[in-house]
mmCIF file of C-alpha atoms in Angstrom:
data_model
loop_
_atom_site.group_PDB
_atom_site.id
_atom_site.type_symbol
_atom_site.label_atom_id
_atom_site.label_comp_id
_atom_site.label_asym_id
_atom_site.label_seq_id
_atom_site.Cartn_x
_atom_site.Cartn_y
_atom_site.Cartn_z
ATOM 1 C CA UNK Q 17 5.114 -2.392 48.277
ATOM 2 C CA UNK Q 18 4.344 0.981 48.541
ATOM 3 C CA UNK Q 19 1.765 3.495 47.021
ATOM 4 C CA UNK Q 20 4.648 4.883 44.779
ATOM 5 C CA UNK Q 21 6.216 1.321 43.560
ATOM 6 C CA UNK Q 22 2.656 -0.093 43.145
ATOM 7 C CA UNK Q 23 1.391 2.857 40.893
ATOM 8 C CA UNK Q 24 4.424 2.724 39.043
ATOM 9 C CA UNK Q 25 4.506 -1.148 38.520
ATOM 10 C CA UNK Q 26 0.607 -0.818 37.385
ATOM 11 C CA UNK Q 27 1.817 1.940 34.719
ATOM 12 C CA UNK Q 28 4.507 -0.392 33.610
ATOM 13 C CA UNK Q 29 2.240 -3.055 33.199
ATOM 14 C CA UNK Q 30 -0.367 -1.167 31.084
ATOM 15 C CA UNK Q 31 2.788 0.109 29.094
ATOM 16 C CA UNK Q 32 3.681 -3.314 28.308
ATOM 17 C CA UNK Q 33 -0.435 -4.287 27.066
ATOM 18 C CA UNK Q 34 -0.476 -1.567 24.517
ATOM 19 C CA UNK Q 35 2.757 -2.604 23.211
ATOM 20 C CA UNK Q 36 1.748 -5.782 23.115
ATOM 21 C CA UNK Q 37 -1.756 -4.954 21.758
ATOM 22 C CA UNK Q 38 -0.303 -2.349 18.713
ATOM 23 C CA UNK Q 39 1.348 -5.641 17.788
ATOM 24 C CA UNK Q 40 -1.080 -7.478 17.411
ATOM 25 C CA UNK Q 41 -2.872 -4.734 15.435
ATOM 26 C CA UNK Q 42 -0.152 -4.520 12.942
ATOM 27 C CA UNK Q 43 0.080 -8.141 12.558
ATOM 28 C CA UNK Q 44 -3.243 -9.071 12.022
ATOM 29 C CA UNK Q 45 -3.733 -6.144 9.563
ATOM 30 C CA UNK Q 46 -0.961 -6.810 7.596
ATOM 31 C CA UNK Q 47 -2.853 -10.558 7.574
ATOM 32 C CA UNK Q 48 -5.500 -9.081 6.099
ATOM 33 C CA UNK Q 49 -7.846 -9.295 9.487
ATOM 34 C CA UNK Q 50 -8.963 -6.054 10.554
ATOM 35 C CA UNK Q 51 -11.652 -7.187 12.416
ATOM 36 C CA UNK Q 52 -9.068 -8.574 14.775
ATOM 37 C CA UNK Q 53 -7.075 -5.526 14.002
ATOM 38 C CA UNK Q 54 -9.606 -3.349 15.590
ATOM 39 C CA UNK Q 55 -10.584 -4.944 18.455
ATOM 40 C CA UNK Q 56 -6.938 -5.149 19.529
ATOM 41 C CA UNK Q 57 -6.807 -1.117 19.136
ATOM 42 C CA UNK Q 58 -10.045 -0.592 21.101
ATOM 43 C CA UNK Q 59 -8.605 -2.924 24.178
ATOM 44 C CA UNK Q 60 -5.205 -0.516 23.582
ATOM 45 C CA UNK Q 61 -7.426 3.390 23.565
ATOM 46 C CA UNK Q 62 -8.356 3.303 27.050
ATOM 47 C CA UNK Q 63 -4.844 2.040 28.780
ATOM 48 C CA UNK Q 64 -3.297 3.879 26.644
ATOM 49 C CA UNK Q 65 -5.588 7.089 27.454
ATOM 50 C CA UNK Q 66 -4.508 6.524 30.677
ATOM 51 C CA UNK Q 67 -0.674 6.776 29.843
ATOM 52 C CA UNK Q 68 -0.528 10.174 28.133
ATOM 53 C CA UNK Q 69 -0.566 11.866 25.147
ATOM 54 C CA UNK Q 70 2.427 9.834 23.409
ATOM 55 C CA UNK Q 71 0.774 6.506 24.085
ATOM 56 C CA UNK Q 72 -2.713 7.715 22.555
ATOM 57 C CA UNK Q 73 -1.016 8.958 19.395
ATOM 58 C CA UNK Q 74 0.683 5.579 19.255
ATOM 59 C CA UNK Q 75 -2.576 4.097 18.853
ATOM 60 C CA UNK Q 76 -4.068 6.503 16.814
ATOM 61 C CA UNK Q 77 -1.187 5.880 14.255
ATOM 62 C CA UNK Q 78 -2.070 1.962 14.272
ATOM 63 C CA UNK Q 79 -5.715 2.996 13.548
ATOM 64 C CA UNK Q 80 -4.387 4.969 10.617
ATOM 65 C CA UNK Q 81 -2.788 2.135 9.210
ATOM 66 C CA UNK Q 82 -5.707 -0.140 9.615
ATOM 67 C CA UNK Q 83 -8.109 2.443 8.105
ATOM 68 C CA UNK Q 84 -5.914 2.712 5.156
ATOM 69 C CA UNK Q 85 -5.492 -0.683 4.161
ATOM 70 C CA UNK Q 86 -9.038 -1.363 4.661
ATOM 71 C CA UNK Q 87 -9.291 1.326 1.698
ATOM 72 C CA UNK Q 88 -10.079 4.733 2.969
ATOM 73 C CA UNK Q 89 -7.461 6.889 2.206
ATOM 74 C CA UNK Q 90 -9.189 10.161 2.791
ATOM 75 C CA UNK Q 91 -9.772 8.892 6.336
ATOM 76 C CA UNK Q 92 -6.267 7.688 6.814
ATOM 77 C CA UNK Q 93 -4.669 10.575 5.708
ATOM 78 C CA UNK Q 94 -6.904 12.867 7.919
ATOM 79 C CA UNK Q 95 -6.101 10.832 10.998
ATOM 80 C CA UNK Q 96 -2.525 11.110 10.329
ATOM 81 C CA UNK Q 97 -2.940 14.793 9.908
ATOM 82 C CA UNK Q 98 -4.409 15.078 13.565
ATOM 83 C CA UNK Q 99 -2.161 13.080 15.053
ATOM 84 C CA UNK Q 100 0.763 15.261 13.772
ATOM 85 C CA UNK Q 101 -0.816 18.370 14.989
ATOM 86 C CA UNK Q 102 -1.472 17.179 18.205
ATOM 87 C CA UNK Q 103 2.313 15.640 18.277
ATOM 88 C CA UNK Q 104 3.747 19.421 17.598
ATOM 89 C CA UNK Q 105 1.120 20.649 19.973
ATOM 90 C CA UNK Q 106 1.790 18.728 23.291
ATOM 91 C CA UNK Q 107 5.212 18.212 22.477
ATOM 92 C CA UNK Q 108 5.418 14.715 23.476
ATOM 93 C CA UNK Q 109 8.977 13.042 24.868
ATOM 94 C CA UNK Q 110 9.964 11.655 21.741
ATOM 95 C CA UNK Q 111 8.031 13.402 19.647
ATOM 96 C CA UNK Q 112 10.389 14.678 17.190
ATOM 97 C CA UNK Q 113 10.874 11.057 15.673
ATOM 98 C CA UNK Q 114 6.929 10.401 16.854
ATOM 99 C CA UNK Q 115 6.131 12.758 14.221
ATOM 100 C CA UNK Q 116 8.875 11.845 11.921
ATOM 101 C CA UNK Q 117 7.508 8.502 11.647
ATOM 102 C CA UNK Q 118 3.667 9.936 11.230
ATOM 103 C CA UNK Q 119 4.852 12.288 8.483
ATOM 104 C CA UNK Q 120 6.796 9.645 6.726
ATOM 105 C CA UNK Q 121 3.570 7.448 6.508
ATOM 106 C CA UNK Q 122 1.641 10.194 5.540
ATOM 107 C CA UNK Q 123 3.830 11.093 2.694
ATOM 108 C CA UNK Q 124 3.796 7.340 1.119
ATOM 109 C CA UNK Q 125 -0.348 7.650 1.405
ATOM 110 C CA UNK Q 126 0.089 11.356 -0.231
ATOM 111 C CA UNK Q 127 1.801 9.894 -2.635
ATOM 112 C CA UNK Q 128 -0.647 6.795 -3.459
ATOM 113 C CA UNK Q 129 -3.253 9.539 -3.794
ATOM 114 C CA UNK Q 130 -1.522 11.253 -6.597
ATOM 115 C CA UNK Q 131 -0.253 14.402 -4.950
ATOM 116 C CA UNK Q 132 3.317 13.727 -5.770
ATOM 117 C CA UNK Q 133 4.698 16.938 -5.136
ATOM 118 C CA UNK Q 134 3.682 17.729 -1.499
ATOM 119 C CA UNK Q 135 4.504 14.015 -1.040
ATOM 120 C CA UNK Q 136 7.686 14.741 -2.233
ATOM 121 C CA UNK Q 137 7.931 17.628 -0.137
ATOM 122 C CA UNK Q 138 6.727 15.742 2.455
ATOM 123 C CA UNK Q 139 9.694 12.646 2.586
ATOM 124 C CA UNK Q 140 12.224 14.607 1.929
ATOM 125 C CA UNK Q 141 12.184 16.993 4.622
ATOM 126 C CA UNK Q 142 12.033 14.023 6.453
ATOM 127 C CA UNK Q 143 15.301 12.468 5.389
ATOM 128 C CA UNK Q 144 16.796 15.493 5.978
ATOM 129 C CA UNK Q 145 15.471 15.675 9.402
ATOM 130 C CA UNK Q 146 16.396 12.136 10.682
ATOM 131 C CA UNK Q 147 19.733 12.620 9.237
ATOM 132 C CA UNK Q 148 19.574 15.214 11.399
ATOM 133 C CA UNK Q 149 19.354 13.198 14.692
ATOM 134 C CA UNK Q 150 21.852 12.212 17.015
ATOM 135 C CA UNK Q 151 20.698 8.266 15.918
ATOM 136 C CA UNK Q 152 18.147 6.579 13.963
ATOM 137 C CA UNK Q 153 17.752 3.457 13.649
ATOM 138 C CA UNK Q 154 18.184 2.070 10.475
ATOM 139 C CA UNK Q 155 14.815 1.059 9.454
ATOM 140 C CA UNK Q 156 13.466 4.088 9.687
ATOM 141 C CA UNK Q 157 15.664 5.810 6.984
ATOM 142 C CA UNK Q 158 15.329 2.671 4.869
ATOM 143 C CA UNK Q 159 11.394 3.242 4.876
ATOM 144 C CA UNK Q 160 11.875 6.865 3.935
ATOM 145 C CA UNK Q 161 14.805 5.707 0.951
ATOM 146 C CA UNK Q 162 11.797 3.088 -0.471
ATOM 147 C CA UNK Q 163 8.850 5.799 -0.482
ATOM 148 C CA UNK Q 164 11.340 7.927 -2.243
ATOM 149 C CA UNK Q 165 12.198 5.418 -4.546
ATOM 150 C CA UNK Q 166 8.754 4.258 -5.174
ATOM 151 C CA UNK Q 167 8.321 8.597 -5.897
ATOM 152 C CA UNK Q 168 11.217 8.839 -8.484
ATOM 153 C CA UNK Q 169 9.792 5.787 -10.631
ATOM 154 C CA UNK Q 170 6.458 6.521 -10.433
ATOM 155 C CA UNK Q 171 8.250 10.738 -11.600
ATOM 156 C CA UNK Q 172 10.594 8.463 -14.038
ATOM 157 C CA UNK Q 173 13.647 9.812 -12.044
ATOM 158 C CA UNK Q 174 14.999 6.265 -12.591
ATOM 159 C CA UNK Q 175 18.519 7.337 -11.694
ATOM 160 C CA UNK Q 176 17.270 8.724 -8.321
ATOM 161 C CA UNK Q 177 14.905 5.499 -8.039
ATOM 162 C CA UNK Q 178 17.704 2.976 -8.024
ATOM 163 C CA UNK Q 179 20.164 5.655 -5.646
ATOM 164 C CA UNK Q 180 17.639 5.459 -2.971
ATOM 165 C CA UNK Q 181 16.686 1.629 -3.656
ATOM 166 C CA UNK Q 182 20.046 0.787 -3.385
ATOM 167 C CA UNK Q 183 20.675 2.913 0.174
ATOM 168 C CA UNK Q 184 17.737 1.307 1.510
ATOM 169 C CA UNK Q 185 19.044 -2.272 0.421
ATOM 170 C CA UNK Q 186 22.402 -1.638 1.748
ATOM 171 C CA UNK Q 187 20.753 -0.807 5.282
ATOM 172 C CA UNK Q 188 18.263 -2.868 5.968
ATOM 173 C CA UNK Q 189 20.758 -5.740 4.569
ATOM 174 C CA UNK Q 190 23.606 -4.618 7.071
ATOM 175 C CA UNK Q 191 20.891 -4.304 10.200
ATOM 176 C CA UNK Q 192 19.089 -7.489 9.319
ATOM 177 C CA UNK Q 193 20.786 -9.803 6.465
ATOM 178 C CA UNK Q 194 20.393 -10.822 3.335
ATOM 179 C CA UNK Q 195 17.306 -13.230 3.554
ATOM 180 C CA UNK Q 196 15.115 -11.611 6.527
ATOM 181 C CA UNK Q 197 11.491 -10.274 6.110
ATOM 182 C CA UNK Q 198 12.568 -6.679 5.756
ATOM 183 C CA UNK Q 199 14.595 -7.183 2.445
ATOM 184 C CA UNK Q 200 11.203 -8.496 0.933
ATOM 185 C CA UNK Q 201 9.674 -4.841 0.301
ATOM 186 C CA UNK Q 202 13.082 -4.027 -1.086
ATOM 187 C CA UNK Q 203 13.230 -6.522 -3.720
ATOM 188 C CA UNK Q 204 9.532 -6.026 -4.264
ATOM 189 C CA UNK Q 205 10.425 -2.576 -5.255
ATOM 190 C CA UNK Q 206 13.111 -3.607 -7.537
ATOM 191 C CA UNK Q 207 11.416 -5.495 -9.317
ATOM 192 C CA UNK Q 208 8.643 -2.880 -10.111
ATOM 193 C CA UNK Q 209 11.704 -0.386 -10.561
ATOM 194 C CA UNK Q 210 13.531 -2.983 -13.217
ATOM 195 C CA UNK Q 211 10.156 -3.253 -14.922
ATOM 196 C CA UNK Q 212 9.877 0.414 -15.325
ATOM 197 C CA UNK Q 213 13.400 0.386 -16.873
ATOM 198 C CA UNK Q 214 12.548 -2.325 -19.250
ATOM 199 C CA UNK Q 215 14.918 -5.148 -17.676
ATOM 200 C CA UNK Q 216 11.784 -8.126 -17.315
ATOM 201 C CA UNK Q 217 14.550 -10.336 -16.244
ATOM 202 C CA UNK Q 218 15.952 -8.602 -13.792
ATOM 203 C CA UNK Q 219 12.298 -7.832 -12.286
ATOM 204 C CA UNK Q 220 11.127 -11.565 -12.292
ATOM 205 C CA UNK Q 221 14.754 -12.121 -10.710
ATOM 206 C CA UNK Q 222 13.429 -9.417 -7.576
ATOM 207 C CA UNK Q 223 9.723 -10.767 -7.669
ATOM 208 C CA UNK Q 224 10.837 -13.876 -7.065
ATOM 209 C CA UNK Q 225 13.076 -12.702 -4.257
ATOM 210 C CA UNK Q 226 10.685 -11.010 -2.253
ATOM 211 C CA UNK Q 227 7.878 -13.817 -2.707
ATOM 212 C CA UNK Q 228 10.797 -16.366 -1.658
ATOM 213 C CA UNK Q 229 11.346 -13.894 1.470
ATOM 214 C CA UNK Q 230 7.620 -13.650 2.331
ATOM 215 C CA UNK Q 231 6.962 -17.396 1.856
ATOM 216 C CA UNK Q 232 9.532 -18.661 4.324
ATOM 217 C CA UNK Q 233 8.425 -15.856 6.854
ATOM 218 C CA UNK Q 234 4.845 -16.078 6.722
ATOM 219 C CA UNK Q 235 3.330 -19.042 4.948
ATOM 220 C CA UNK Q 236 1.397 -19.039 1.542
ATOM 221 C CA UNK Q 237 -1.798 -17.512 2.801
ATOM 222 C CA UNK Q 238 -0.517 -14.475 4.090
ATOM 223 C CA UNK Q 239 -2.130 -11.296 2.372
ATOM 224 C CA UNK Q 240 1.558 -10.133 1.874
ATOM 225 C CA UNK Q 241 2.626 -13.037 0.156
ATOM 226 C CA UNK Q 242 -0.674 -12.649 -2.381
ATOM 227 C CA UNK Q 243 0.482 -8.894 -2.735
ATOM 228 C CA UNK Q 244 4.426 -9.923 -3.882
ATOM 229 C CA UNK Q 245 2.614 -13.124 -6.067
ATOM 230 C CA UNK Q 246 0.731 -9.948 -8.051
ATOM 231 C CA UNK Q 247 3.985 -8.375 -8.614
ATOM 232 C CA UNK Q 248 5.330 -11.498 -9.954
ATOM 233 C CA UNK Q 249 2.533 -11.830 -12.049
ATOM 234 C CA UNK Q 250 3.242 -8.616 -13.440
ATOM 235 C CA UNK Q 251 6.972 -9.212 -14.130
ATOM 236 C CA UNK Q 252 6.062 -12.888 -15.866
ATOM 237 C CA UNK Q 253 3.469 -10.868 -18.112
ATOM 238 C CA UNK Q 254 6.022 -8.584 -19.324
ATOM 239 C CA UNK Q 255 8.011 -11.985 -20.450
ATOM 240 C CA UNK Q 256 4.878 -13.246 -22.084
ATOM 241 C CA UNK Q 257 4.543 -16.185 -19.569
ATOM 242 C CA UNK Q 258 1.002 -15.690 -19.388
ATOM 243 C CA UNK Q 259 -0.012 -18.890 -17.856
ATOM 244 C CA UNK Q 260 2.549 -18.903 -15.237
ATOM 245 C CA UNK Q 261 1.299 -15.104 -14.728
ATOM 246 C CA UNK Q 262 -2.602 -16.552 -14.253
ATOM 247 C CA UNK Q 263 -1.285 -19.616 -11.996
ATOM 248 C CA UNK Q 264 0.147 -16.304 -9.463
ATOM 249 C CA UNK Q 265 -2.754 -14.569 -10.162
ATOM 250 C CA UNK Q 266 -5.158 -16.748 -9.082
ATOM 251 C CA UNK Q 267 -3.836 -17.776 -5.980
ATOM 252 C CA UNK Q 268 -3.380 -14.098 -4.987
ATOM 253 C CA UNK Q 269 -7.026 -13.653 -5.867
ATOM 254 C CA UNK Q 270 -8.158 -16.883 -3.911
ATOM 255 C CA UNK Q 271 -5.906 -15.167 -0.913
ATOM 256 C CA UNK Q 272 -7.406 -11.747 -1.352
ATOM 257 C CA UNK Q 273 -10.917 -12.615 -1.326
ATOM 258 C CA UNK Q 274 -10.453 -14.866 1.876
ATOM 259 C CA UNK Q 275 -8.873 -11.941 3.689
ATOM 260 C CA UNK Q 276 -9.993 -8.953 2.231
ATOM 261 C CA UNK Q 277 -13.752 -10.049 1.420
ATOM 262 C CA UNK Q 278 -15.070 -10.369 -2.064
ATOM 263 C CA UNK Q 279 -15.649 -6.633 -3.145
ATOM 264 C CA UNK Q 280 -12.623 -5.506 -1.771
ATOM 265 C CA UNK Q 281 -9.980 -2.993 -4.027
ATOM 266 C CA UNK Q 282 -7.266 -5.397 -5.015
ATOM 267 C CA UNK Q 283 -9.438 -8.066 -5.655
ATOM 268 C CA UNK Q 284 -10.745 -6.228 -8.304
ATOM 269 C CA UNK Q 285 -7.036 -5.210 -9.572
ATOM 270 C CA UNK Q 286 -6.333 -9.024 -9.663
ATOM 271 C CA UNK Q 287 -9.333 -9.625 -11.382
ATOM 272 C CA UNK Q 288 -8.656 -6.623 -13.698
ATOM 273 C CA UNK Q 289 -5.158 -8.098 -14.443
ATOM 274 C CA UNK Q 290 -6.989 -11.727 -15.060
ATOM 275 C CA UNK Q 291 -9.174 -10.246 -17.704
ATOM 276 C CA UNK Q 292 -6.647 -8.892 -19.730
ATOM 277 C CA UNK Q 293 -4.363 -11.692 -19.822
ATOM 278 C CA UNK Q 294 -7.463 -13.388 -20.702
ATOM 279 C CA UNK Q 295 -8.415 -11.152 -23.824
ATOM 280 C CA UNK Q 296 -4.644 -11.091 -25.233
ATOM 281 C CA UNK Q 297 -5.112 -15.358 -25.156
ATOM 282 C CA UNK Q 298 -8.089 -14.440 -26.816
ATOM 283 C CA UNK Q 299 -10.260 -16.327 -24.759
ATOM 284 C CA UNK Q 300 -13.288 -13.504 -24.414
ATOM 285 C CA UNK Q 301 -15.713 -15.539 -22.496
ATOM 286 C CA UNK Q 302 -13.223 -15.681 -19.692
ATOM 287 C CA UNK Q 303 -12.165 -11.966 -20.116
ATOM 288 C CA UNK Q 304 -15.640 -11.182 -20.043
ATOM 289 C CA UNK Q 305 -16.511 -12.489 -17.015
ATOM 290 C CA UNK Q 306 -13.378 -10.822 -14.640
ATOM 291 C CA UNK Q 307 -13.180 -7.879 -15.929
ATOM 292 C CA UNK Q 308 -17.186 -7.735 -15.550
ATOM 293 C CA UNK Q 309 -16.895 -8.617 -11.906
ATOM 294 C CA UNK Q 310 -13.862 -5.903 -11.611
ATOM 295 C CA UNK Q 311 -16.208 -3.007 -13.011
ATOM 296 C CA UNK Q 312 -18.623 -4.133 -10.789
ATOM 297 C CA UNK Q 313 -16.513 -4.384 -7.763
ATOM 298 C CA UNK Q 314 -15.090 -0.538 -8.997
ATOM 299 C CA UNK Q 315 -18.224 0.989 -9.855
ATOM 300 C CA UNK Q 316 -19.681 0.211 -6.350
ATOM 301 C CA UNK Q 317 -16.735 1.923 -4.448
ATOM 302 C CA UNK Q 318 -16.116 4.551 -6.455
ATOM 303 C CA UNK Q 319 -19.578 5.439 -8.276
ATOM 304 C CA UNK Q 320 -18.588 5.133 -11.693
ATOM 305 C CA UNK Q 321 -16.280 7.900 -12.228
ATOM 306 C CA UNK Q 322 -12.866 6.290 -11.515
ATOM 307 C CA UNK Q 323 -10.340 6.157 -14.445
ATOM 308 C CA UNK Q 324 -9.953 2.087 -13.849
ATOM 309 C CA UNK Q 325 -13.913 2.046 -14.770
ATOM 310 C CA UNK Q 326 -12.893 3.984 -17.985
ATOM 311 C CA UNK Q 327 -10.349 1.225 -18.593
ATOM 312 C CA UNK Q 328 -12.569 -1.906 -17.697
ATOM 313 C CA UNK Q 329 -15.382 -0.322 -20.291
ATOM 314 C CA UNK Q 330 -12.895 0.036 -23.010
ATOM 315 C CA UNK Q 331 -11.648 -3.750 -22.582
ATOM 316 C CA UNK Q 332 -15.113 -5.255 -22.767
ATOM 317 C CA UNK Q 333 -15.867 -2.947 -25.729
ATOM 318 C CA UNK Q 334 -13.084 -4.878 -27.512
ATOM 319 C CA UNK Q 335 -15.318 -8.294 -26.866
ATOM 320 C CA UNK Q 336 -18.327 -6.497 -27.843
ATOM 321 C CA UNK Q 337 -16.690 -5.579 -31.110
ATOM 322 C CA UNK Q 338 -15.234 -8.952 -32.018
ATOM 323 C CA UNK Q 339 -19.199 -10.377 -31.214
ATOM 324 C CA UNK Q 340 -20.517 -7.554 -33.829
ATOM 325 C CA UNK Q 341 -22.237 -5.871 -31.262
ATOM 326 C CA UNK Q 342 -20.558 -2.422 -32.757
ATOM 327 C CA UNK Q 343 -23.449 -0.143 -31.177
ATOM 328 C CA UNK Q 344 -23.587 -1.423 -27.798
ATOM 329 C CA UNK Q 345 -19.413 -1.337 -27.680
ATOM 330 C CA UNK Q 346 -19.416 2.037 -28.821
ATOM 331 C CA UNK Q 347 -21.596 3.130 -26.251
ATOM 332 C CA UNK Q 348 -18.884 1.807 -23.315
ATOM 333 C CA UNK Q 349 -15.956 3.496 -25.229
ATOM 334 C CA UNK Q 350 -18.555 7.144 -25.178
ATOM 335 C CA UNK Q 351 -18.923 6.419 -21.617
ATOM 336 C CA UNK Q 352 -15.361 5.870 -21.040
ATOM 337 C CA UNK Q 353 -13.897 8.877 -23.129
ATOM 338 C CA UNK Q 354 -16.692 11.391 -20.116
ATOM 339 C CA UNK Q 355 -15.195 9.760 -17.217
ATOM 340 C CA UNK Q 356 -11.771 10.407 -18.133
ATOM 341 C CA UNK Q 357 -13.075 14.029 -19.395
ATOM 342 C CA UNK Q 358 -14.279 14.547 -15.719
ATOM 343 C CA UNK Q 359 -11.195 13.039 -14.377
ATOM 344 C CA UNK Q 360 -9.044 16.088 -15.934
ATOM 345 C CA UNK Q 361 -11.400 18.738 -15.073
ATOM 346 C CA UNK Q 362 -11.604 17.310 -11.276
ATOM 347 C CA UNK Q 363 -7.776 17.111 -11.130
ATOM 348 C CA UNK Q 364 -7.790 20.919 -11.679
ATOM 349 C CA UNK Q 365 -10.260 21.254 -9.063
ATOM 350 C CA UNK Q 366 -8.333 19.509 -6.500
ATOM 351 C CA UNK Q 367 -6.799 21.277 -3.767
ATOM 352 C CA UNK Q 368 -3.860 18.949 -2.483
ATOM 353 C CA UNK Q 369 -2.870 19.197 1.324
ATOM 354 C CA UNK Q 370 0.094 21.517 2.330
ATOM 355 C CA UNK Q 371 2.612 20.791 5.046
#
């Protein structure tokens, strides 16, 4: 073999680990174990260093997605940010649906932030650029259809909603059939969307769906499968099953704190949810004592000021009420009503990203 083959075999090789590797960070994140997560992306930075600019932003864009589902936004979106710039900057082979793909993710986390109109911006320029290309493969306009779905309920464009629900359905159900793993975050969306519209039938119907999708593919421990069990939960409420609402509940919680850790953001949702299923039942001890942990849990990450805090203090001020204690609850619902005071005056503050 000669100099030429063997450095080109050795590139192909190293090609093949950080493929290989960005797998396994995806996987393991989406398990819930970033940990593993992260050591698979620090093997992947140097080999893939050594491959180019592409390669590097490949990884950088897995470290993205493992910084935000470990809960920092801010630091997601700001990676994603770089890595576009650099994209348009070294112009990469392939970069045009390279950056496609980053601006796509950074328009759902735009959107999770609350700055719906530059997200909007954001995914629909995108659409229009992919449907631009020569070909793209179906998955990737299905994932912008769903963020623009999730963006026209959470806008109460219901009509648009369900348009680009539907497209994404029809393609990722063509490219992969009825029953595989990528119809679950279809379904999953539904469901929310049939909520919204006031159909709780019809969204227990979906839940169910995409919980039945996640369970076959990845077994009932799997931080995905606690994530469609909340939605459930949240369907079954709306039906006033409460206690088959708790029984999801509760094992999402149980799967949340084992992979996320105990003071984690959606273990505080769950427990959030718990409390106040608990306090319609009327039992207060119980309500008490999640949404207690909850305001804990959101006080710690956020410092007090979030809205959910405003919400968890005017919950327990009910209890407080029904026990008499009339001073002590209306100092929670005083503290509540300044949070969401600053909330409003810090929204007009906020300067929201342009692209």
């Amino acid at each position: 073999m000669n100099s030429d083959t063997a450095a080109r075999s050795d590139r192909s090789i190293r090609y093949r680990m950080v493929g290989e590797l960005l797998t396994t960070a995806y996987q393991t994140v989406e398990a819930g174990d970033f940990a593993a997560a992260r050591a698979a992306l620090e093997r992947a930075t140097p080999l893939a260093r050594g491959l180019g600019a592409q390669s590097l932003a490949q990884v950088r864009l897995a470290e993205a997605v493992v910084v935000q589902a470990s809960g920092d936004w801010d630091g997601a979106a700001a990676i994603l940010s770089q890595v576009l710039v650099d994209a348009r900057s070294r112009r990469c082979p392939g970069s045009v649906s390279f950056q496609l793909s980053v601006r796509v993710r950074l328009g759902g986390l735009l959107l999770l932030q609350g700055h719906v109109s530059t997200a909007e911006k954001v995914l629909t320029e995108a659409l229009a650029a992919y449907e631009l290309l020569p070909f793209t493969a179906p998955n990737d306009i299905a994932r912008v259809c769903l963020e623009l779905a999730f963006l026209g309920r959470r806008t109460g464009k219901w009509g648009q909603a369900a348009a680009f629900l539907d497209r994404a359905h029809a393609l990722l159900r063509t490219a992969h059939g009825p029953d595989a793993p990528a119809m679950a975050p279809v379904w999953r969306e539904r469901s929310r969307l049939k909520a919204g519209l006031g159909d709780a039938g019809a969204a227990e119907s979906a839940a169910r769906k995409a919980l039945d999708i996640r369970l076959t593919a990845l077994g009932a421990g799997h931080l995905t499968v606690a994530t469609d069990r909340s939605v459930l939960a949240a369907a079954l409420v709306r039906l006033g099953r409460l206690g088959d609402a708790e029984e999801q509940l509760h094992r999402a919680l149980s799967t949340f704190r084992k992979a996320l850790g105990p003071t984690h953001a959606e273990v505080a949702v769950t427990l959030h949810n718990l409390g106040g299923i608990a306090l319609h039942q009327g039992h207060d001890r119980s309500a008490e004592r999640f949404l207690s942990e909850a305001l804990m849990i959101k006080q710690k990450a956020h410092g007090g000021t979030h809205p959910d805090v405003a919400d968890l203090l005017e919950q327990l001020a009910v209890i407080q009420r029904k026990r008499g204690e009339d001073e002590a609850a209306a100092a929670l619902v005083a503290r509540a009503r300044r949070i969401r005071s600053g909330v409003r005056s810090a929204a007009r503050k906020t300067r929201v990203p342009s692209f």
